[in-house]
CSV table of C-alpha atoms and ligand atoms in Angstrom, one decimal:
chain,number,residue,atom,x,y,z
B,19,UNK,CA,-8.1,19.0,102.0
B,20,UNK,CA,-7.1,22.3,103.8
B,21,UNK,CA,-10.1,24.3,105.0
B,22,UNK,CA,-8.9,27.5,103.4
B,23,UNK,CA,-6.8,27.5,100.2
B,24,UNK,CA,-5.5,30.8,98.9
B,25,UNK,CA,-3.8,30.4,95.5
B,26,UNK,CA,-1.8,33.0,93.5
B,27,UNK,CA,-3.9,35.7,94.9
B,28,UNK,CA,-3.5,39.3,93.7
B,29,UNK,CA,-5.5,42.3,94.6
B,30,UNK,CA,-5.3,45.8,93.1
B,31,UNK,CA,-7.5,48.7,94.0
B,32,UNK,CA,-8.2,51.5,91.6
B,33,UNK,CA,-7.7,54.9,93.2
B,34,UNK,CA,-9.9,57.9,92.7
B,35,UNK,CA,-7.3,59.2,90.1
B,36,UNK,CA,-7.7,55.9,88.2
B,37,UNK,CA,-4.3,54.6,89.1
B,38,UNK,CA,-4.0,51.0,90.4
B,39,UNK,CA,-2.7,50.3,93.9
B,40,UNK,CA,-1.3,46.8,94.2
B,41,UNK,CA,-2.3,45.7,97.7
B,42,UNK,CA,-1.6,41.9,97.5
B,43,UNK,CA,0.8,40.0,95.3
B,44,UNK,CA,0.9,36.3,94.7
B,45,UNK,CA,-0.3,35.1,98.1
B,46,UNK,CA,-0.3,31.3,98.5
B,47,UNK,CA,-1.5,30.0,101.9
B,48,UNK,CA,-3.3,26.9,103.1
B,49,UNK,CA,-5.0,26.7,106.5
B,50,UNK,CA,-5.8,23.3,107.9
B,51,UNK,CA,-9.0,22.4,109.7
B,52,UNK,CA,-8.7,23.6,113.3
B,53,UNK,CA,-5.6,25.6,112.7
B,54,UNK,CA,-5.0,29.0,114.2
B,55,UNK,CA,-3.1,31.3,111.8
B,56,UNK,CA,-2.1,34.9,112.6
B,57,UNK,CA,-1.2,37.4,109.9
B,58,UNK,CA,1.2,40.2,110.8
B,59,UNK,CA,2.8,42.9,108.7
B,60,UNK,CA,3.4,46.6,108.5
B,61,UNK,CA,0.4,49.0,108.3
B,62,UNK,CA,-1.0,49.1,104.8
B,63,UNK,CA,0.5,45.8,103.7
B,64,UNK,CA,-2.8,44.3,102.9
B,65,UNK,CA,-3.8,42.3,106.0
B,66,UNK,CA,-7.4,43.6,106.1
B,67,UNK,CA,-7.7,43.2,102.3
B,68,UNK,CA,-6.7,39.6,102.7
B,69,UNK,CA,-9.2,39.0,105.4
B,70,UNK,CA,-12.0,40.7,103.6
B,71,UNK,CA,-11.4,38.6,100.4
B,72,UNK,CA,-11.4,35.4,102.4
B,73,UNK,CA,-14.7,36.6,104.1
B,74,UNK,CA,-16.2,37.1,100.7
B,75,UNK,CA,-16.7,40.8,101.4
B,76,UNK,CA,-14.3,42.0,98.7
B,77,UNK,CA,-13.5,40.7,95.3
B,78,UNK,CA,-9.9,39.8,94.2
B,79,UNK,CA,-8.2,40.7,91.0
B,80,UNK,CA,-6.8,37.2,90.2
B,81,UNK,CA,-6.1,33.9,91.8
B,82,UNK,CA,-8.3,31.7,93.9
B,83,UNK,CA,-9.7,31.5,97.4
B,84,UNK,CA,-11.4,28.2,98.3
B,85,UNK,CA,-13.3,27.1,101.4
B,86,UNK,CA,-13.4,23.3,101.6
B,87,UNK,CA,-12.4,23.2,98.0
B,88,UNK,CA,-15.3,25.5,96.9
B,89,UNK,CA,-14.5,29.1,95.5
B,90,UNK,CA,-15.5,31.9,97.9
B,91,UNK,CA,-17.8,34.1,95.8
B,92,UNK,CA,-19.6,36.0,98.6
B,93,UNK,CA,-20.3,35.9,102.4
B,94,UNK,CA,-21.2,32.5,103.8
B,95,UNK,CA,-22.6,31.2,107.0
B,96,UNK,CA,-19.5,29.0,107.2
B,97,UNK,CA,-17.4,32.0,107.9
B,98,UNK,CA,-17.8,34.3,110.9
B,99,UNK,CA,-16.1,37.7,111.0
B,100,UNK,CA,-15.1,39.8,114.0
B,101,UNK,CA,-13.7,43.3,113.5
B,102,UNK,CA,-12.0,45.7,115.9
B,103,UNK,CA,-15.3,47.5,116.4
B,104,UNK,CA,-18.1,45.1,117.1
B,105,UNK,CA,-20.7,47.6,115.7
B,106,UNK,CA,-23.5,46.5,118.0
B,107,UNK,CA,-26.9,48.0,117.5
B,108,UNK,CA,-27.3,50.5,120.4
B,109,UNK,CA,-31.1,50.0,120.5
B,110,UNK,CA,-30.9,46.2,120.9
B,111,UNK,CA,-30.0,44.4,124.1
B,112,UNK,CA,-26.8,42.3,124.2
B,113,UNK,CA,-28.9,39.2,123.8
B,114,UNK,CA,-30.8,40.6,120.8
B,115,UNK,CA,-27.6,41.8,119.2
B,116,UNK,CA,-26.1,38.3,119.6
B,117,UNK,CA,-29.2,36.8,118.1
B,118,UNK,CA,-29.4,39.2,115.1
B,119,UNK,CA,-27.8,36.8,112.5
B,120,UNK,CA,-30.0,33.9,113.7
B,121,UNK,CA,-33.1,36.1,113.3
B,122,UNK,CA,-32.1,36.9,109.7
B,123,UNK,CA,-31.4,33.2,109.1
B,124,UNK,CA,-34.8,32.3,110.5
B,125,UNK,CA,-33.4,29.8,113.0
B,126,UNK,CA,-36.2,28.4,115.1
B,127,UNK,CA,-36.6,30.3,118.4
B,128,UNK,CA,-35.9,27.3,120.6
B,129,UNK,CA,-32.6,26.6,118.9
B,130,UNK,CA,-31.8,30.2,119.1
B,131,UNK,CA,-32.3,30.1,122.9
B,132,UNK,CA,-30.1,27.0,123.2
B,133,UNK,CA,-27.3,28.6,121.2
B,134,UNK,CA,-27.6,31.9,123.1
B,135,UNK,CA,-27.4,30.2,126.5
B,136,UNK,CA,-24.3,28.4,125.4
B,137,UNK,CA,-22.4,31.3,123.9
B,138,UNK,CA,-23.5,33.9,126.4
B,139,UNK,CA,-22.0,31.6,129.1
B,140,UNK,CA,-18.9,30.7,127.0
B,141,UNK,CA,-18.2,34.4,126.5
B,142,UNK,CA,-18.7,35.3,130.2
B,143,UNK,CA,-21.7,37.5,129.5
B,144,UNK,CA,-24.2,35.9,131.9
B,145,UNK,CA,-26.1,38.6,133.8
B,146,UNK,CA,-25.6,41.1,131.0
B,147,UNK,CA,-28.0,39.7,128.4
B,148,UNK,CA,-30.6,42.5,128.9
B,149,UNK,CA,-28.2,45.4,129.1
B,150,UNK,CA,-27.7,47.7,126.1
B,151,UNK,CA,-24.2,48.1,124.5
B,152,UNK,CA,-23.7,51.5,126.1
B,153,UNK,CA,-24.0,49.9,129.5
B,154,UNK,CA,-21.1,47.5,128.8
B,155,UNK,CA,-17.3,48.0,128.8
B,156,UNK,CA,-15.3,47.8,125.6
B,157,UNK,CA,-14.1,44.3,126.4
B,158,UNK,CA,-17.7,43.1,127.1
B,159,UNK,CA,-18.9,44.6,123.8
B,160,UNK,CA,-16.2,42.8,122.0
B,161,UNK,CA,-17.2,39.5,123.7
B,162,UNK,CA,-20.7,40.1,122.5
B,163,UNK,CA,-19.3,40.6,119.0
B,164,UNK,CA,-17.5,37.3,119.2
B,165,UNK,CA,-20.6,35.6,120.6
B,166,UNK,CA,-22.6,37.0,117.7
B,167,UNK,CA,-20.2,35.4,115.2
B,168,UNK,CA,-20.1,32.1,117.1
B,169,UNK,CA,-23.9,31.5,117.5
B,170,UNK,CA,-24.0,31.1,113.7
B,171,UNK,CA,-21.8,28.1,114.2
B,172,UNK,CA,-19.3,29.0,111.5
B,173,UNK,CA,-16.6,26.6,110.5
B,174,UNK,CA,-14.1,29.4,110.2
B,175,UNK,CA,-13.6,32.6,112.2
B,176,UNK,CA,-11.8,35.6,110.7
B,177,UNK,CA,-10.7,38.2,113.2
B,178,UNK,CA,-9.3,41.6,112.2
B,179,UNK,CA,-7.4,43.2,115.1
B,180,UNK,CA,-10.3,42.2,117.4
B,181,UNK,CA,-8.6,43.2,120.7
B,182,UNK,CA,-6.6,46.3,119.7
B,183,UNK,CA,-9.2,48.8,121.1
B,184,UNK,CA,-9.3,47.3,124.6
B,185,UNK,CA,-6.9,47.9,127.5
B,186,UNK,CA,-3.9,45.5,128.1
B,187,UNK,CA,-5.4,43.5,130.9
B,188,UNK,CA,-8.7,43.0,129.1
B,189,UNK,CA,-6.8,42.0,126.0
B,190,UNK,CA,-5.0,39.3,127.9
B,191,UNK,CA,-8.3,38.0,129.3
B,192,UNK,CA,-9.9,38.0,125.8
B,193,UNK,CA,-6.9,36.2,124.4
B,194,UNK,CA,-7.2,33.5,127.0
B,195,UNK,CA,-10.9,33.2,126.4
B,196,UNK,CA,-10.3,32.8,122.7
B,197,UNK,CA,-7.7,30.0,123.2
B,198,UNK,CA,-10.2,28.2,125.5
B,199,UNK,CA,-13.0,28.7,123.1
B,200,UNK,CA,-11.0,27.5,120.1
B,201,UNK,CA,-10.0,24.4,121.9
B,202,UNK,CA,-13.6,23.6,122.9
B,203,UNK,CA,-15.1,24.5,119.6
B,204,UNK,CA,-12.3,23.3,117.2
B,205,UNK,CA,-12.7,26.3,114.9
B,206,UNK,CA,-10.3,27.2,112.2
B,207,UNK,CA,-9.1,30.8,112.9
B,208,UNK,CA,-7.4,33.4,110.7
B,209,UNK,CA,-6.5,36.3,113.0
B,210,UNK,CA,-4.9,39.6,112.0
B,211,UNK,CA,-2.9,41.6,114.5
B,212,UNK,CA,0.0,44.0,114.6
B,213,UNK,CA,0.9,42.8,118.1
B,214,UNK,CA,3.7,40.3,117.7
B,215,UNK,CA,3.4,39.0,121.3
B,216,UNK,CA,-0.3,38.4,120.7
B,217,UNK,CA,0.4,36.6,117.4
B,218,UNK,CA,3.0,34.2,118.9
B,219,UNK,CA,0.8,33.6,122.0
B,220,UNK,CA,-2.3,32.7,120.1
B,221,UNK,CA,-1.2,31.0,116.8
B,222,UNK,CA,-0.1,27.7,115.6
B,223,UNK,CA,1.5,29.6,112.7
B,224,UNK,CA,2.4,33.2,112.1
B,225,UNK,CA,2.6,34.7,108.6
B,226,UNK,CA,4.5,37.8,108.0
B,227,UNK,CA,3.6,40.0,105.0
B,228,UNK,CA,6.0,42.4,103.4
B,229,UNK,CA,5.3,46.1,103.1
B,230,UNK,CA,2.8,46.9,100.2
B,231,UNK,CA,2.3,45.1,98.0
B,232,UNK,CA,1.8,42.4,100.6
B,233,UNK,CA,3.6,39.2,99.8
B,234,UNK,CA,4.4,36.4,102.2
B,235,UNK,CA,7.8,37.2,103.6
B,236,UNK,CA,8.2,34.5,106.2
B,237,UNK,CA,6.3,31.9,108.1
B,238,UNK,CA,6.9,30.8,111.8
B,239,UNK,CA,5.6,27.7,113.4
B,240,UNK,CA,4.7,27.9,117.0
B,241,UNK,CA,4.7,24.2,118.1
B,242,UNK,CA,3.8,24.8,121.7
B,243,UNK,CA,0.8,23.3,123.5
B,244,UNK,CA,-1.9,25.4,125.0
B,245,UNK,CA,-2.3,26.9,127.6
B,246,UNK,CA,0.9,28.8,127.0
B,247,UNK,CA,3.1,30.9,129.3
B,248,UNK,CA,3.3,34.4,128.0
B,249,UNK,CA,6.9,34.6,129.1
B,250,UNK,CA,7.9,31.3,127.5
B,251,UNK,CA,11.4,31.8,126.1
B,252,UNK,CA,10.5,30.3,122.7
B,253,UNK,CA,7.6,32.8,122.3
B,254,UNK,CA,9.6,35.8,123.2
B,255,UNK,CA,12.4,34.6,121.0
B,256,UNK,CA,10.1,34.1,118.1
B,257,UNK,CA,8.5,37.6,118.5
B,258,UNK,CA,12.0,39.1,118.5
B,259,UNK,CA,12.9,37.1,115.4
B,260,UNK,CA,9.8,38.4,113.6
B,261,UNK,CA,10.7,41.9,114.7
B,262,UNK,CA,14.2,41.5,113.2
B,263,UNK,CA,12.7,40.2,110.0
B,264,UNK,CA,10.4,43.2,109.8
B,265,UNK,CA,13.3,45.5,110.4
B,266,UNK,CA,15.3,44.0,107.6
B,267,UNK,CA,12.3,44.0,105.2
B,268,UNK,CA,10.7,47.4,106.1
B,269,UNK,CA,11.0,51.1,106.4
B,270,UNK,CA,11.7,52.7,109.7
B,271,UNK,CA,8.1,54.0,110.2
B,272,UNK,CA,6.8,50.4,109.7
B,273,UNK,CA,9.0,49.3,112.6
B,274,UNK,CA,7.7,52.1,114.8
B,275,UNK,CA,4.2,50.7,114.3
B,276,UNK,CA,5.1,47.7,116.4
B,277,UNK,CA,6.7,49.5,119.3
Y,17,ADP,P1,-3.5,46.7,106.4
Y,17,ADP,O1,-4.8,46.0,106.9
Y,17,ADP,O2,-2.3,45.8,106.4
Y,17,ADP,O3,-3.2,48.0,107.2
Y,17,ADP,P2,-5.1,47.3,104.1
Y,17,ADP,O4,-5.6,45.9,103.6
Y,17,ADP,O5,-6.1,48.1,104.8
Y,17,ADP,O6,-3.8,47.1,104.9
Y,17,ADP,O7,-4.7,48.1,102.8
Y,17,ADP,C1,-3.7,47.7,101.9
Y,17,ADP,C2,-3.4,48.8,100.9
Y,17,ADP,O8,-4.5,49.0,100.0
Y,17,ADP,C3,-3.1,50.1,101.6
Y,17,ADP,O9,-2.1,50.8,100.9
Y,17,ADP,C4,-4.4,50.9,101.4
Y,17,ADP,O10,-4.2,52.3,101.3
Y,17,ADP,C5,-5.0,50.3,100.1
Y,17,ADP,N1,-6.4,50.3,100.1
Y,17,ADP,C6,-7.2,49.7,101.0
Y,17,ADP,N2,-8.5,49.9,100.7
Y,17,ADP,C7,-8.5,50.6,99.5
Y,17,ADP,C8,-9.5,51.2,98.7
Y,17,ADP,N3,-10.8,50.9,99.0
Y,17,ADP,N4,-9.2,51.9,97.6
Y,17,ADP,C9,-7.9,52.1,97.3
Y,17,ADP,N5,-6.9,51.6,98.1
Y,17,ADP,C10,-7.2,50.9,99.2
């Protein structure tokens, strides 16, 4: 059974003037255990809406979202979420920020320490445990946000443009760390990005949504083993193909979003 099943999913928002905005239309998507899927598409096509529905943070209008065959009705410990802004508590140290969810879940202190040691090391934060978020770079804060999701040991990780606020070099490092982590931890990942090169570099499969209302326009398989070469001809060719497909399916301002 696929880990995530999205069936005939529709989402409409009701605007302040009472008019509906159709954000997602008839989304059907299955994600296998351990698969890494990237969702790309023009700004406003419903990428974040999709992620928030899968995370159980937002209700849908019709259709179904299942995690291991069970309908998603709210947030769950099986699903970890990482946003663009890690929103760390400024008054808590990095270690205490990462431990936050475990405190709430009342995980015994010794187990907390074991998990903290593992994920602080895995996310290259050793030596920074007792610093405060303001003392860390943007990339390190994002690493702490990822560690905070991972210590809960979720089956699935949902990431919404997690690296778009950091500089290019840091982004490349974080991408490589995510690939390594995903191979070690065998997580199922749903990752949203508007960076096509990032999508093809990271994913087993890239899903392109149409401009709003978001429907699945196209799917691209990236059957290349990891670690990958960023300049690999297949990757650059696939990114260019996606760009062409966006150009044919979008308005000019949507295309400018990717350049
Ligand atoms: P993306 O992540 O692809 O940029 P979003 O999922 O944020 O797109 O938004 C999809 C569409 O739904 C957009 O047109 C957006 O304006 C609209 N939308 C998002 N949130 C709301 C809301 N709370 N109320 C009304 N419309 C919304």
